[in-house]
GROMACS .gro file of C-alpha atoms in nm:
model
  192
    1MET     CA    1   0.000   0.000   0.000
    2SER     CA    2   0.144   0.338  -0.098
    3GLN     CA    3   0.197   0.625   0.144
    4GLU     CA    4  -0.055   0.829  -0.056
    5SER     CA    5  -0.329   0.570  -0.003
    6LYS     CA    6  -0.272   0.570   0.376
    7LYS     CA    7  -0.333   0.943   0.413
    8PRO     CA    8  -0.668   1.061   0.550
    9ARG     CA    9  -0.884   1.191   0.264
   10ILE     CA   10  -1.095   1.506   0.248
   11PHE     CA   11  -1.330   1.623  -0.028
   12ILE     CA   12  -1.415   1.995  -0.052
   13THR     CA   13  -1.659   2.174  -0.281
   14GLY     CA   14  -1.553   2.522  -0.385
   15HIS     CA   15  -1.190   2.479  -0.284
   16THR     CA   16  -1.019   2.745  -0.498
   17ARG     CA   17  -1.097   3.061  -0.300
   18GLY     CA   18  -1.240   3.198   0.022
   19ILE     CA   19  -1.354   2.954   0.290
   20GLY     CA   20  -1.303   2.645   0.072
   21LYS     CA   21  -0.943   2.741  -0.006
   22ALA     CA   22  -0.872   2.802   0.364
   23ILE     CA   23  -1.008   2.455   0.446
   24PHE     CA   24  -0.813   2.297   0.158
   25ASP     CA   25  -0.489   2.469   0.267
   26LEU     CA   26  -0.538   2.371   0.633
   27TYR     CA   27  -0.581   2.003   0.553
   28LYS     CA   28  -0.302   2.006   0.296
   29SER     CA   29  -0.073   2.134   0.575
   30LYS     CA   30  -0.194   1.843   0.793
   31ASN     CA   31  -0.082   1.602   0.519
   32TYR     CA   32  -0.432   1.495   0.413
   33LEU     CA   33  -0.503   1.384   0.061
   34CYS     CA   34  -0.717   1.683  -0.044
   35TYR     CA   35  -0.953   1.675  -0.337
   36GLY     CA   36  -1.159   1.972  -0.444
   37VAL     CA   37  -1.420   2.044  -0.705
   38SER     CA   38  -1.523   2.378  -0.845
   39LYS     CA   39  -1.612   2.533  -1.177
   40SER     CA   40  -1.239   2.585  -1.233
   41THR     CA   41  -1.187   2.206  -1.220
   42GLY     CA   42  -1.467   2.150  -1.470
   43LEU     CA   43  -1.748   2.054  -1.235
   44ASP     CA   44  -2.044   2.278  -1.157
   45ILE     CA   45  -2.204   2.195  -0.820
   46GLU     CA   46  -2.544   2.293  -0.950
   47LYS     CA   47  -2.539   2.093  -1.273
   48ASP     CA   48  -2.306   1.806  -1.177
   49CYS     CA   49  -2.445   1.726  -0.830
   50ASP     CA   50  -2.486   1.350  -0.892
   51THR     CA   51  -2.137   1.312  -1.040
   52ILE     CA   52  -1.979   1.503  -0.753
   53VAL     CA   53  -2.155   1.298  -0.485
   54GLN     CA   54  -2.047   0.973  -0.656
   55GLN     CA   55  -1.685   1.096  -0.636
   56MET     CA   56  -1.718   1.126  -0.257
   57ALA     CA   57  -1.739   0.749  -0.210
   58ASN     CA   58  -1.377   0.701  -0.098
   59PHE     CA   59  -1.355   1.007   0.125
   60LYS     CA   60  -1.414   0.996   0.501
   61TYR     CA   61  -1.426   1.376   0.538
   62ILE     CA   62  -1.649   1.591   0.319
   63VAL     CA   63  -1.701   1.967   0.324
   64LEU     CA   64  -1.999   2.113   0.139
   65ASN     CA   65  -1.879   2.468   0.105
   66ALA     CA   66  -1.967   2.597  -0.243
   67TYR     CA   67  -2.309   2.755  -0.284
   68ALA     CA   68  -2.530   2.761  -0.592
   69LYS     CA   69  -2.904   2.779  -0.528
   70ASP     CA   70  -3.013   2.456  -0.356
   71SER     CA   71  -2.706   2.251  -0.453
   72GLN     CA   72  -2.580   2.203  -0.097
   73LEU     CA   73  -2.918   2.068   0.012
   74ARG     CA   74  -2.946   1.838  -0.290
   75MET     CA   75  -2.592   1.706  -0.236
   76LEU     CA   76  -2.650   1.650   0.135
   77LYS     CA   77  -2.972   1.456   0.067
   78GLU     CA   78  -2.790   1.238  -0.185
   79ILE     CA   79  -2.492   1.186   0.049
   80ILE     CA   80  -2.726   1.070   0.323
   81ALA     CA   81  -2.913   0.838   0.087
   82LEU     CA   82  -2.592   0.678  -0.041
   83TYR     CA   83  -2.359   0.687   0.257
   84GLN     CA   84  -2.562   0.694   0.580
   85ASN     CA   85  -2.420   0.357   0.686
   86ASP     CA   86  -2.060   0.465   0.620
   87ASP     CA   87  -1.816   0.631   0.858
   88LYS     CA   88  -1.830   0.972   0.693
   89HIS     CA   89  -1.802   1.315   0.850
   90VAL     CA   90  -1.980   1.588   0.655
   91ALA     CA   91  -1.933   1.955   0.743
   92VAL     CA   92  -2.181   2.186   0.574
   93ILE     CA   93  -2.099   2.556   0.556
   94THR     CA   94  -2.433   2.727   0.608
   95SER     CA   95  -2.476   3.094   0.702
   96THR     CA   96  -2.635   3.309   0.967
   97SER     CA   97  -2.829   3.456   0.672
   98GLY     CA   98  -3.043   3.143   0.699
   99THR     CA   99  -3.142   3.222   1.057
  100PRO     CA  100  -3.399   3.477   1.174
  101ALA     CA  101  -3.121   3.684   1.333
  102GLY     CA  102  -2.918   3.686   1.013
  103MET     CA  103  -3.181   3.797   0.765
  104ASP     CA  104  -3.094   4.147   0.646
  105SER     CA  105  -3.413   4.330   0.552
  106SER     CA  106  -3.210   4.625   0.422
  107LEU     CA  107  -3.103   4.416   0.122
  108LYS     CA  108  -3.395   4.401  -0.118
  109GLU     CA  109  -3.210   4.208  -0.386
  110GLN     CA  110  -3.399   3.896  -0.495
  111GLU     CA  111  -3.079   3.693  -0.519
  112TYR     CA  112  -2.998   3.756  -0.152
  113ASN     CA  113  -3.354   3.668  -0.051
  114TRP     CA  114  -3.320   3.335  -0.234
  115TYR     CA  115  -2.984   3.280  -0.066
  116CYS     CA  116  -3.147   3.328   0.277
  117LYS     CA  117  -3.434   3.096   0.186
  118ASN     CA  118  -3.199   2.822   0.059
  119LYS     CA  119  -2.972   2.846   0.365
  120LYS     CA  120  -3.275   2.835   0.599
  121GLU     CA  121  -3.402   2.516   0.431
  122LEU     CA  122  -3.052   2.367   0.451
  123ILE     CA  123  -3.016   2.446   0.822
  124GLU     CA  124  -3.358   2.296   0.898
  125PHE     CA  125  -3.273   1.981   0.699
  126ILE     CA  126  -2.942   1.940   0.883
  127GLU     CA  127  -3.115   1.967   1.223
  128LYS     CA  128  -3.372   1.704   1.126
  129SER     CA  129  -3.109   1.475   0.970
  130GLN     CA  130  -2.890   1.489   1.279
  131GLN     CA  131  -3.182   1.353   1.481
  132ASP     CA  132  -3.282   1.094   1.219
  133LEU     CA  133  -2.924   0.968   1.181
  134TYR     CA  134  -2.845   0.957   1.552
  135ASP     CA  135  -2.771   0.583   1.549
  136LYS     CA  136  -2.591   0.580   1.211
  137PRO     CA  137  -2.213   0.610   1.159
  138ILE     CA  138  -2.241   0.918   0.935
  139GLN     CA  139  -2.196   1.252   1.113
  140ILE     CA  140  -2.332   1.583   0.985
  141TYR     CA  141  -2.199   1.916   1.119
  142ASP     CA  142  -2.347   2.262   1.061
  143ILE     CA  143  -2.077   2.530   1.044
  144CYS     CA  144  -2.277   2.853   1.047
  145PRO     CA  145  -2.054   3.160   1.004
  146ASP     CA  146  -2.168   3.519   1.006
  147THR     CA  147  -2.005   3.750   0.752
  148VAL     CA  148  -1.667   3.622   0.633
  149LYS     CA  149  -1.403   3.836   0.464
  150THR     CA  150  -1.392   3.691   0.111
  151ASP     CA  151  -1.412   3.821  -0.245
  152MET     CA  152  -1.786   3.755  -0.237
  153SER     CA  153  -1.851   3.974   0.071
  154GLN     CA  154  -1.639   4.265  -0.046
  155GLY     CA  155  -1.842   4.587  -0.025
  156LEU     CA  156  -2.119   4.423   0.180
  157TRP     CA  157  -2.182   4.468   0.552
  158GLU     CA  158  -1.874   4.688   0.585
  159GLU     CA  159  -1.999   4.820   0.920
  160TYR     CA  160  -1.970   4.474   1.079
  161PRO     CA  161  -1.653   4.291   1.181
  162LYS     CA  162  -1.585   4.000   0.946
  163LEU     CA  163  -1.449   3.657   1.020
  164GLU     CA  164  -1.138   3.534   0.845
  165ALA     CA  165  -1.181   3.229   0.620
  166THR     CA  166  -0.913   3.054   0.829
  167GLU     CA  167  -1.136   3.088   1.138
  168VAL     CA  168  -1.411   2.896   0.961
  169ALA     CA  169  -1.156   2.632   0.856
  170GLU     CA  170  -1.050   2.593   1.220
  171CYS     CA  171  -1.412   2.521   1.317
  172VAL     CA  172  -1.437   2.251   1.051
  173ASP     CA  173  -1.122   2.100   1.198
  174MET     CA  174  -1.273   2.116   1.547
  175CYS     CA  175  -1.571   1.911   1.423
  176PHE     CA  176  -1.352   1.655   1.249
  177SER     CA  177  -1.103   1.622   1.536
  178LYS     CA  178  -1.332   1.395   1.745
  179LYS     CA  179  -1.238   1.584   2.061
  180TYR     CA  180  -1.593   1.715   2.086
  181ASN     CA  181  -1.944   1.604   1.998
  182ILE     CA  182  -2.054   1.900   1.788
  183ASN     CA  183  -2.374   1.940   1.591
  184LYS     CA  184  -2.359   2.310   1.511
  185ILE     CA  185  -2.111   2.594   1.543
  186VAL     CA  186  -2.229   2.953   1.498
  187LEU     CA  187  -1.939   3.194   1.444
  188GLN     CA  188  -1.957   3.568   1.489
  189LYS     CA  189  -1.677   3.820   1.513
  190TYR     CA  190  -1.725   4.086   1.777
  191ALA     CA  191  -1.568   4.430   1.760
  192ARG     CA  192  -1.333   4.512   2.043
   0.00000   0.00000   0.00000
């Protein structure tokens, strides 16, 4: 057996920038075999959901980071259907925008409203799945950050302190480390 095949394996959606890149870089530094998918690698999480989930078969750690409409929810449902009896650890990057406290009524853009709706449905599904899968080997974690400093948040919510992408990556690592029994982590940065 090669050294490469003995490494722990992690699969990350949207691994080329922002939160996904921070997670990818963290696990690369921990000597994991890291595999990422994004549009830049030729796979679109919205259109290629089934193909992407099939590729997760040989990965113990999975991070659903990339967002495109309801793709995270569709992927999570498929992961659960296929792998609920496997020892898999799935961290889903949600958002406080999907919680009542995180909805920003000042933004009237339809795209943001859909984002909030999709994240809310995802959070609710995770909560229900965690209860339904209590006696199964698969573990689902909800990593729910507030505003994170990335290319996508540039120019938005400038009056609020923003998390670093590396802080979100550290929370994923906390879930995967098995030191704690974690269902959900909500991250907010407070001004000093």
